[in-house]
XYZ file of C-alpha atoms in Angstrom:
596
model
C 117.951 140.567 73.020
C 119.108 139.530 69.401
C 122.014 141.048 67.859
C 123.383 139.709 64.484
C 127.002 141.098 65.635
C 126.102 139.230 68.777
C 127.289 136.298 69.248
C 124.111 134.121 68.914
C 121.999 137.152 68.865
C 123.032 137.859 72.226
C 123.393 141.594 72.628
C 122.181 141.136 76.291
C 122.430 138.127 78.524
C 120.806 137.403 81.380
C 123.982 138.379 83.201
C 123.843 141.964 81.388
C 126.502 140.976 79.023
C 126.795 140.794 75.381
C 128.376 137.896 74.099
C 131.421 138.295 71.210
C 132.545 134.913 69.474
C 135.790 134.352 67.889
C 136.845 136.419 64.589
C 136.970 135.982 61.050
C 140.625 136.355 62.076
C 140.925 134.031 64.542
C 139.339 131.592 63.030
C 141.851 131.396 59.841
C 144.436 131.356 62.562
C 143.051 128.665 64.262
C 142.705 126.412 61.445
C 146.466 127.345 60.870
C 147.458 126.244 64.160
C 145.552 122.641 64.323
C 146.980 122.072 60.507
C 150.612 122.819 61.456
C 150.366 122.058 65.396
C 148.521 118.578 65.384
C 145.514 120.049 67.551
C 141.568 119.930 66.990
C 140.405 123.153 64.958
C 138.592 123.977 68.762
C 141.943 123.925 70.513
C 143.573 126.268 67.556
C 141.340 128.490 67.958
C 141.326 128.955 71.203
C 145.350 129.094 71.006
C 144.546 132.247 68.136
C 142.381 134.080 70.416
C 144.449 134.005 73.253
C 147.602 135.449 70.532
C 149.082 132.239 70.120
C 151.249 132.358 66.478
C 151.177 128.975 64.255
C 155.001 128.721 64.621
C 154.818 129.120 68.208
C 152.043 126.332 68.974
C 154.179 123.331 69.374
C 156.393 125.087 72.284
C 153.119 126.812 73.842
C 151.491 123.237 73.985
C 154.747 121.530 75.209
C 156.411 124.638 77.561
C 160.016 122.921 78.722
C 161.820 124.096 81.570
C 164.950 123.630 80.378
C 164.342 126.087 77.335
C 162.550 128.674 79.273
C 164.738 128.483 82.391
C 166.982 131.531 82.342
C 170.430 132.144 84.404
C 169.634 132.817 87.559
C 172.705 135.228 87.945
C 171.068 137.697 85.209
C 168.660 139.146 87.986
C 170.612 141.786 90.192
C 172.522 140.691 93.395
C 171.217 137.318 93.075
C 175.005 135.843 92.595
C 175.418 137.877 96.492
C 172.022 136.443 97.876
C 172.901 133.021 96.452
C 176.832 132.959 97.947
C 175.288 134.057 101.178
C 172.970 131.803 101.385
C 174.770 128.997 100.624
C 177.268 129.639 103.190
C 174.830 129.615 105.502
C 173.393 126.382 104.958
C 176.967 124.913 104.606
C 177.722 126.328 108.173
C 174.693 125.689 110.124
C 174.102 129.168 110.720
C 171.199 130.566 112.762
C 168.411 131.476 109.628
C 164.824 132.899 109.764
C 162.260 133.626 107.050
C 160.265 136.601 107.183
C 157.516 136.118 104.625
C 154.467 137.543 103.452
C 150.271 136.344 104.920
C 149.178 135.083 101.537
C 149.751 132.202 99.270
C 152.796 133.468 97.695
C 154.472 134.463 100.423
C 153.667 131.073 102.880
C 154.931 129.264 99.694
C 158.402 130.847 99.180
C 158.884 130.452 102.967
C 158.456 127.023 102.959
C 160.291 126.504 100.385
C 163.000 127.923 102.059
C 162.637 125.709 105.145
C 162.163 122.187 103.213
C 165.510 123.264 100.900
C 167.594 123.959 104.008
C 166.292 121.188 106.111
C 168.573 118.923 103.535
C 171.635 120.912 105.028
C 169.953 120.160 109.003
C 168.922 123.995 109.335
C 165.576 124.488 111.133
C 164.352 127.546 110.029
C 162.603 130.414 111.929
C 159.187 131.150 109.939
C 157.792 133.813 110.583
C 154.321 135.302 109.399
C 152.998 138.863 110.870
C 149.783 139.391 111.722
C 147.643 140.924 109.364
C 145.917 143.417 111.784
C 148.214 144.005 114.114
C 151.324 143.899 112.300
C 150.205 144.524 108.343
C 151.998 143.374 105.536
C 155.529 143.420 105.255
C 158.705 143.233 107.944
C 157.906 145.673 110.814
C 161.332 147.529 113.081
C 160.514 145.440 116.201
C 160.175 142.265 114.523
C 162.957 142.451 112.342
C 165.105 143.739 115.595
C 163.717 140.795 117.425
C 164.955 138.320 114.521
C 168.447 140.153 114.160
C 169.393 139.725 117.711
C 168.923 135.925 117.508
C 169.799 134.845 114.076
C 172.544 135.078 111.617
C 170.709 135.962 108.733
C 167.265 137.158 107.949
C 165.609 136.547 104.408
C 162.503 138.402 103.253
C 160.080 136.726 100.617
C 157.274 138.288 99.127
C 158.252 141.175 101.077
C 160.786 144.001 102.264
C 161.483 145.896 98.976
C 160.223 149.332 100.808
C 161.376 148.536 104.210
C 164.358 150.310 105.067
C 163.910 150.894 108.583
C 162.646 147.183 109.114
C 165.984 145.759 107.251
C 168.415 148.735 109.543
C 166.507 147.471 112.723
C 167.639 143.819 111.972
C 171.295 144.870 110.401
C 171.688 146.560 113.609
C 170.533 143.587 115.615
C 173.843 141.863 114.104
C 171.898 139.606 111.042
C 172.763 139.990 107.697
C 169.033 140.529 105.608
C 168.661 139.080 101.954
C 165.531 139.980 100.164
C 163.821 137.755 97.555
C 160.373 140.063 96.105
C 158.581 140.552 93.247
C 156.827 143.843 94.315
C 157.686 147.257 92.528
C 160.261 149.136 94.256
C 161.181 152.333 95.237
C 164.154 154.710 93.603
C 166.155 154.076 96.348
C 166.210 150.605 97.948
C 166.432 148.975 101.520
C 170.112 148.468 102.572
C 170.011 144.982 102.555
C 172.991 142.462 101.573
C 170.807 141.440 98.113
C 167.189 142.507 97.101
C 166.535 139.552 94.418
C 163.459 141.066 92.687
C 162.889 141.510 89.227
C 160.726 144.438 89.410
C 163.888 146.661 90.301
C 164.150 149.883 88.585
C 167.337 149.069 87.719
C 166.752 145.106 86.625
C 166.885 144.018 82.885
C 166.166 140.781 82.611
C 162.790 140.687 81.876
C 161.456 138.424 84.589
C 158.977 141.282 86.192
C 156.041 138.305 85.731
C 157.391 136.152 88.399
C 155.556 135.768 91.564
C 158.415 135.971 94.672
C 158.074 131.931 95.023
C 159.486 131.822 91.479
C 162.222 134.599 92.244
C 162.846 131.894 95.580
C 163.217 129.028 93.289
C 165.502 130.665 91.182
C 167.820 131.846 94.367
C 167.753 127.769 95.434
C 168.900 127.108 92.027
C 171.455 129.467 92.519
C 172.675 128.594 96.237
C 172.895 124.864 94.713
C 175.529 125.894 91.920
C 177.252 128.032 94.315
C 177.399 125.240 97.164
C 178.359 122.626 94.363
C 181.400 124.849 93.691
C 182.064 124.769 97.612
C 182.135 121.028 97.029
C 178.801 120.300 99.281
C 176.204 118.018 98.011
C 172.515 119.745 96.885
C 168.926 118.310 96.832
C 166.964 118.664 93.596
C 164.822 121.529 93.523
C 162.674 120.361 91.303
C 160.356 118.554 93.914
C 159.249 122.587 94.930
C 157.895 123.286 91.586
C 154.327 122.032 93.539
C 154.550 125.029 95.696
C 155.615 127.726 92.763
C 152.924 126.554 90.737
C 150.274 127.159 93.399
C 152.085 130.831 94.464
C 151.764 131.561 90.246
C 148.545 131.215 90.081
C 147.219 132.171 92.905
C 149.073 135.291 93.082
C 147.296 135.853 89.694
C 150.449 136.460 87.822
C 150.646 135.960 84.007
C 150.991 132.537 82.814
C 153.014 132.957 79.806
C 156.778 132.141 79.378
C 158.369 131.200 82.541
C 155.674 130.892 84.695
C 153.683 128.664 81.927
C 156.215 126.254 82.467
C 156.668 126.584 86.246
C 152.866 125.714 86.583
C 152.850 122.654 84.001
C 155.874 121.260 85.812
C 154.347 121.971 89.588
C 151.193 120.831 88.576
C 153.264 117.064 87.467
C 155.029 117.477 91.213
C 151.709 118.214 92.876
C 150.125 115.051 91.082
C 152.877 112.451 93.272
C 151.534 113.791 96.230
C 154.628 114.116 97.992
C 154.222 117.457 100.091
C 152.358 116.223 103.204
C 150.567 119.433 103.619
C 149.674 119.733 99.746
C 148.395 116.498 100.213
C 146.355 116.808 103.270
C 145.063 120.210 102.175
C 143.748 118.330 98.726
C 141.890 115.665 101.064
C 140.300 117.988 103.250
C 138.734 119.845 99.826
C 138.248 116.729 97.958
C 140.329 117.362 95.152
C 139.938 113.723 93.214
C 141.671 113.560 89.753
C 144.640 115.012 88.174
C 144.982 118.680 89.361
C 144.547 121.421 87.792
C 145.598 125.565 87.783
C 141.456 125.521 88.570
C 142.486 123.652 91.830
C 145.219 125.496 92.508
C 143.376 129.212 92.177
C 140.198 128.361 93.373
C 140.181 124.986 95.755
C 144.075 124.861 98.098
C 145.067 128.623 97.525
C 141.779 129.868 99.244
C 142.239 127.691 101.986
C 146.139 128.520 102.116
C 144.822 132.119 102.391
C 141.905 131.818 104.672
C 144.899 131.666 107.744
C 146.248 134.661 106.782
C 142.940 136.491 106.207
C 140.663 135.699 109.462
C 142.997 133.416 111.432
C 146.427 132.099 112.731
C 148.757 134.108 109.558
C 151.376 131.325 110.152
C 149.272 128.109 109.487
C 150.116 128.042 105.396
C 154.054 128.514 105.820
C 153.450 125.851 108.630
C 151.197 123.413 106.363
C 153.203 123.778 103.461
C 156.557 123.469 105.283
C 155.763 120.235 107.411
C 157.045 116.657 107.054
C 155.086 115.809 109.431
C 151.854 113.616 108.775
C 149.757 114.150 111.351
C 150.886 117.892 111.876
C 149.760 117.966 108.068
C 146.374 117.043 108.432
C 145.518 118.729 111.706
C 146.424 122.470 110.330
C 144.685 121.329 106.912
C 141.673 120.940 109.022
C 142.086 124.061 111.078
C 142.556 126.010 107.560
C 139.463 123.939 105.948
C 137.491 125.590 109.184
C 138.562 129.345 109.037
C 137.999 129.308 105.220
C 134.222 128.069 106.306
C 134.563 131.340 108.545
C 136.086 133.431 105.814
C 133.329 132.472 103.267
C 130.485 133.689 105.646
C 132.766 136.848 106.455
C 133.035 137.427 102.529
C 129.636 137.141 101.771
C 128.626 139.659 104.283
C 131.140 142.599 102.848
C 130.401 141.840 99.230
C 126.731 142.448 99.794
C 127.850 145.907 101.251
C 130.103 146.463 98.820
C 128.294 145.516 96.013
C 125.097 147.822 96.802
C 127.410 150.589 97.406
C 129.615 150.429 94.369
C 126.428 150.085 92.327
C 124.602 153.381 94.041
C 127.847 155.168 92.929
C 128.148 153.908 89.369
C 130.153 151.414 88.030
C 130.878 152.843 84.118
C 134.283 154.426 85.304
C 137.835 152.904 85.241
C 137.389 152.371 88.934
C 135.305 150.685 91.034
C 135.768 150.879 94.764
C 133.757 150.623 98.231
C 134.812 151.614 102.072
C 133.060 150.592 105.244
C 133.599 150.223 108.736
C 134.204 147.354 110.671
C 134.941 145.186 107.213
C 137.570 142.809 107.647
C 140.981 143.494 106.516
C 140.722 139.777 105.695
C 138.460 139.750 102.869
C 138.822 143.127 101.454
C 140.625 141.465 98.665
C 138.781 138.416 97.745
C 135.957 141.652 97.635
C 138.089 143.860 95.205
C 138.140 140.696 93.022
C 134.865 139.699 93.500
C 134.206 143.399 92.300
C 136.499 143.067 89.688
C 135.089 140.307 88.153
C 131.790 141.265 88.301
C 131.912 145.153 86.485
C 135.409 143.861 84.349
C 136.907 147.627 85.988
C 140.038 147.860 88.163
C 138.869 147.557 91.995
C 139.449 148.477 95.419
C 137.833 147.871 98.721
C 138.549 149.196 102.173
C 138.097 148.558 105.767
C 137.785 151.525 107.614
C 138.081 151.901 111.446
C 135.323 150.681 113.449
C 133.961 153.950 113.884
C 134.003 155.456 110.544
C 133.793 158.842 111.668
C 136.779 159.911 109.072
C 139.200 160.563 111.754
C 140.421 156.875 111.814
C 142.523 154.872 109.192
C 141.504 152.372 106.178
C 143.222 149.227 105.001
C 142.499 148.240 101.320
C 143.183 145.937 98.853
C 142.715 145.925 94.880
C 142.813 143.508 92.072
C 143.257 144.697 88.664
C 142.525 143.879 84.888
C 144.286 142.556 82.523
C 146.726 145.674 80.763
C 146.404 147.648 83.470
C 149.082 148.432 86.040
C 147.591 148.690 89.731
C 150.436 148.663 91.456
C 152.409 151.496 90.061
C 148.980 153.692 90.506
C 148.705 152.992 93.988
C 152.683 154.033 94.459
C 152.284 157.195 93.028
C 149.376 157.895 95.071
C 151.554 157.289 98.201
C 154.158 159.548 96.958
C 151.887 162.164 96.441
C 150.659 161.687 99.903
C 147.016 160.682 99.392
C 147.806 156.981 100.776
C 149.931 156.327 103.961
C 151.541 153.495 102.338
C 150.712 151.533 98.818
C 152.101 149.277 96.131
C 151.779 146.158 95.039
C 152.077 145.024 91.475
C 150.843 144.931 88.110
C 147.773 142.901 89.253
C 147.224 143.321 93.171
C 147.853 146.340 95.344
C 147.429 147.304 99.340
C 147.126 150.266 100.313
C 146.444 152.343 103.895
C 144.837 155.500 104.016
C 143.900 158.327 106.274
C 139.915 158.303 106.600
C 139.316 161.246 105.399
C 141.148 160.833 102.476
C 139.660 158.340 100.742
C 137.392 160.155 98.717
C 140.232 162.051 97.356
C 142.173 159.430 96.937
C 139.897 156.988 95.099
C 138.970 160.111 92.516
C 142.581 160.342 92.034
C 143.030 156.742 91.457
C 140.644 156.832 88.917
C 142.337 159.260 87.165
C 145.584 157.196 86.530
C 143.874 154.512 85.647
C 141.740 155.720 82.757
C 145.165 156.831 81.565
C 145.930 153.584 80.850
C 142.476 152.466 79.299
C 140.906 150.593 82.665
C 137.104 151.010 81.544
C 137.003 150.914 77.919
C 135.889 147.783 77.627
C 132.587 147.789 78.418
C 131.548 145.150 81.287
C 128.752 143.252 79.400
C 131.263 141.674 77.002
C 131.649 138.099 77.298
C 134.525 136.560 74.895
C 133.249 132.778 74.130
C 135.483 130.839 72.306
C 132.691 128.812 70.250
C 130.188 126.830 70.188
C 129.933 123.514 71.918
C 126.925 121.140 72.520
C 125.940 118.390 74.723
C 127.037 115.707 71.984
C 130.765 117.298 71.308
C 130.944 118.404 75.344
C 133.328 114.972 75.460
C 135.648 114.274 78.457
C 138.557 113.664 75.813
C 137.627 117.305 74.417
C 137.826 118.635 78.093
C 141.414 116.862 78.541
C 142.752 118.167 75.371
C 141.910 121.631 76.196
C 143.489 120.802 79.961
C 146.499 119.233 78.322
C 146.944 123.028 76.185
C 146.533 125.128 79.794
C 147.436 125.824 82.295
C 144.993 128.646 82.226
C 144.936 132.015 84.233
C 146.123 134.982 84.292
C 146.771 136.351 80.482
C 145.541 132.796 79.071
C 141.873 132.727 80.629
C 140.620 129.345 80.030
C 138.265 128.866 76.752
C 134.148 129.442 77.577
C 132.275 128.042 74.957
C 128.153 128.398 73.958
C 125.910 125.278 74.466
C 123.333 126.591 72.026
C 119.597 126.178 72.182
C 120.253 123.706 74.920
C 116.853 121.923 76.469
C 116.847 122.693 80.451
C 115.883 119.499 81.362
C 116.194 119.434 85.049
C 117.330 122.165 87.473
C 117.826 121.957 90.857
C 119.189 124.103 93.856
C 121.864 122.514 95.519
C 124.079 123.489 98.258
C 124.496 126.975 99.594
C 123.024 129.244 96.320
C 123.978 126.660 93.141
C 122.148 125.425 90.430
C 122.740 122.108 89.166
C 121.171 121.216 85.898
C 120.835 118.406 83.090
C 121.109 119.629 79.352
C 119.732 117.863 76.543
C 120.036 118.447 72.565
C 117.688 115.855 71.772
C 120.412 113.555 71.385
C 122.755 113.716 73.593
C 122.918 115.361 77.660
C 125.585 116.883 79.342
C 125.341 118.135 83.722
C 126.220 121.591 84.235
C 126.270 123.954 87.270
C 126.279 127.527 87.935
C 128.204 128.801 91.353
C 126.621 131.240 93.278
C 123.637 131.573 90.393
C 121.511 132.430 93.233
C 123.683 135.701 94.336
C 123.307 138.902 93.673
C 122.864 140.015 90.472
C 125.047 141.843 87.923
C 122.900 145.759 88.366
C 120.448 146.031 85.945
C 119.794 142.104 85.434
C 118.276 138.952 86.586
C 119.638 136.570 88.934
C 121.289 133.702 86.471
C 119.622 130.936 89.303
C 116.158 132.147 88.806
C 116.343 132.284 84.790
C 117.636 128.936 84.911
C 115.310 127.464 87.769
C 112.342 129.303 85.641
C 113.399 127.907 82.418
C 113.279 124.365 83.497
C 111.949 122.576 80.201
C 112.778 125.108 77.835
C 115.615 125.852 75.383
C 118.324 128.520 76.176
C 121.197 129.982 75.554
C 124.138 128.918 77.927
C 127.929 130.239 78.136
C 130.464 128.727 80.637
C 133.914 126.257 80.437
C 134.372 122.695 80.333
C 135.461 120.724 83.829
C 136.055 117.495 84.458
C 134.999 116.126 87.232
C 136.305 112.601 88.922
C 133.691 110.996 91.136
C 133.821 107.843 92.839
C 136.452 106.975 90.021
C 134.254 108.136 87.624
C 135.339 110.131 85.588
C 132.646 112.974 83.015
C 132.701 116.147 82.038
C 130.188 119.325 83.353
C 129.577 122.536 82.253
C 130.365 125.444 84.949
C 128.190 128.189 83.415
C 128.880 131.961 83.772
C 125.940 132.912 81.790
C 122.581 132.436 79.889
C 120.384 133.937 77.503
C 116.716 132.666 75.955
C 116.955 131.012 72.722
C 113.741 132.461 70.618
């Protein structure tokens, strides 16, 4: 167990991992950063690891808007999509929204509806069905919305659909697209594609989610209906819902997106989206909100419609001005994510036992059964993901999984390595139906019998971009904290330098040779638990430490249940937690390790 190039001696947690501390490196930089930034030594170094410079500190800590918001009119056709779209809203003309199931895409259609609700236009939003229609604009749909409406916009979606965008183009509707997912050579013959991820785009915005490429278009149909002389609401108040699509899209938060989320997370503190702020209530969000909230509290339940219920109810929750509409969908949503949860659990145990009887050391992990949900096969693949730190996919076969039937997948992906582009090639090479996705998420459909094929193939690209090389028992910590240090004004100072996600994970710290002093099971697999130092305590809890196991070790809940007296080792990050206006600070462990 001890290791003296382990951090703490910790060459194998009870987790399987091996914990790494910060560098000789890092540290100097750190200490650079807090002299010339202002900031605790603990919050420079965790600025270092993550490959923060000194001279860059101030403007990470502080990200403005203003200096990070580029010209909207340097992305391809956007100064077409914005014209268009402004004379539509000047005009009154017949508009409908064709967006994406998930978070991203029920956010950048309702952003679209509350901006051109200011000009009286009632939007059409419309969502397709997961399993019957899959993702993106189908020909009957889009030939449906033509025929009635003056223009169509696609968000989140449409960059591959040609014959979707000619079905509504014949219909008589012009079609604007505004995506973020990698394109083909050749692209849809729409009036604009807005989307960053163009072949042919230079302006280095590919990290934006397609809310953030929406925002941008508003920002641009405002200066184009100012020149028209029309009057145009402040889009600022939507930065609540292109924060949430950031993160929980998983896209980087660096740059732009840094300071779209620490802006949105400001809006989403007033409380002024009805459906925000019913969706908060129903998952008792108390406190200032955080990208925590955002990734792992309203985007699940935004989701949870797409995934096992009505696909409409987030663009409908998130669109509403309505009070009482607000909190009656919040509730429906609170429900099917209850039902999505149980759904979950059920596939991950398959998964799980699967992916670990065929091996999980390669740059791929990846599972296939029938009858799993096409809901959850992506919460799965990141579920997987997290777990083995490798690349992952899951698919839901046909019911009969015979081979002769079809599979719908998802993957997540891991940091430096480019899912997306994988999973097109494989379609072009004709071992997927369809794929793509981006950088960090990818869909894919697949002949059964072609899976196995497919998968080893996958594999193949990715290892030629590193996925697997880094070995999944390594758990970065950021350094030591104990109970007595564990302050809340520590845990709002490294808040106040997030947000944290996606290419900035937030900083996990060791509470070394920590007394268990109480542990307790509570609710559906947790551990609660009260540290002590001999001087100081400090609450903790460990989600889910009662699953499954990583393969090859212990369950973290039993270790910790077991060890109720002793001393340990214990990894996880700082949260703050506001109850009944009370306001302390926990430890959310991911790991443990006995301290001999």
């Amino acid at each position: 167990m001890l290791d003296a190039a382990a951090y703490l001696g910790v060459a194998r947690s009870v987790g399987g991992r091996r914990w790494v501390g910060p560098s000789a490196a890092v540290e100097r930089m750190g200490a650079a950063i807090a002299q010339r930034a202002g900031v605790t030594e603990i919050v420079g170094r965790v600025l270092a690891a993550r490959g923060v410079a000194p001279e860059e500190a101030g403007a990470y800590l502080a990200p403005s808007l203003k200096a990070l918001m580029p010209d909207p009119s340097t992305l391809r056709d956007m100064d077409a999509a914005a014209e268009r779209l402004a004379r539509a809203a000047r005009d009154g003309e017949r508009i409908a929204v064709f967006g994406d199931y998930d978070v991203d895409g029920a956010c950048a259609s309702a952003m679209l509806a509350r901006w051109l609700r200011h000009f009286g236009v009632g939007a059409t939003l419309y969502i397709p069905d997961r399993i019957d229609e899959g993702y993106g604009p189908n020909d009957p749909a889009m030939a449906a919305l033509g025929a009635v409406h003056d223009l169509v916009i696609c968000v989140d979606c449409g960059s591959l659909s040609h014959g979707p965008v000619a079905a509504a183009r014949a219909a008589g509707a012009d079609v604007l697209i505004a995506d973020h997912h990698l394109c083909g050579e050749t692209l849809p013959e729409a009036l604009a594609v807005v989307n960053p991820n163009r072949q042919d785009e230079t302006a280095g915005l590919g990290p934006l989610c397609a809310a953030g490429v929406t925002f941008l278009l508003i920002v641009a149909a405002n200066r184009a209906l100012r020149r028209l002389g029309v009057a145009t609401p402040d889009p600022l108040p939507l930065l609540d819902l292109v924060a949430l699509a950031t993160v929980a899209d998983v896209a980087p938060l660096t740059g732009l997106n840094r300071a779209f989320v620490r802006q949105g997370l400001k809006v989403l503190a007033a409380r002024g989206n009805a459906g925000l702020r019913a969706l908060a209530d129903v998952a008792r969000l108390s406190g200032p909100p955080g990208s925590f909230h955002l990734g792992y509290m309203l985007g699940p339940r935004i989701n949870a419609g797409g995934r096992v219920g009505e696909a409409w109810l987030g663009a409908r929750l998130l669109s509403t001005e309505d009070v009482r509409e607000a909190e009656a969908v919040a509730a429906r949503l609170e429900a099917l994510n209850e039902e999505r949860r149980a759904i979950e659990a059920e596939v991950l145990a398959q998964a799980l036992a699967q992916a670990e009887a065929r091996g999980a050391d390669g740059p791929l992990v990846w599972a296939a059964g029938p009858g799993w949900h096409p809901g959850v096969v992506g919460i799965v693949a990141s579920r997987l993901k997290e777990r083995f730190n490798r690349p992952a996919v899951v698919i839901g076969l046909d019911a009969a999984g015979d081979g002769k039937g079809e599979g719908k997948g998802s993957g997540r992906s891991t940091q430096g390595v480019d899912l997306g582009s994988s999973i097109a090639a494989l379609a072009r090479e004709g071992l997927l139906l369809k794929g793509g996705g981006h950088r960090m998420a990818a869909g894919l459909s697949v002949a059964g019998d072609m899976v196995e094929p497919a998968m080893a193939r996958l594999a193949e690209l990715l290892a030629r971009q590193g996925a697997g090389r880094e070995g999944p028992s390594d758990l970065r910590l950021d350094g030591a904290v104990g109970p007595g240090a564990a302050t809340v004004a520590l845990a709002e100072t490294l808040e106040q330098a997030g947000p944290w996600g996606a290419s900035a994970p937030a900083p996990r710290f060791a509470a070394p040779a920590v007394r268990i002093a109480s542990a307790r099971i509570v609710g559906a697999g947790h551990v609660a638990l009260r540290l002590s130092d001999g001087a100081a305590s400090l609450d903790a809890i460990a989600f889910g430490a009662l699953d499954a196991p990583r393969p090859g070790a212990d369950s973290l809940g039993d270790f910790l249940l077991g060890r109720a007296g002793e001393r340990a080792h214990l990894a996880g990050r700082l949260m703050l937690d506001d109850w009944k206006g009370r306001r302390r600070v926990k430890l959310q462990l991911d790991d443990a390790a006995p301290a001999f």
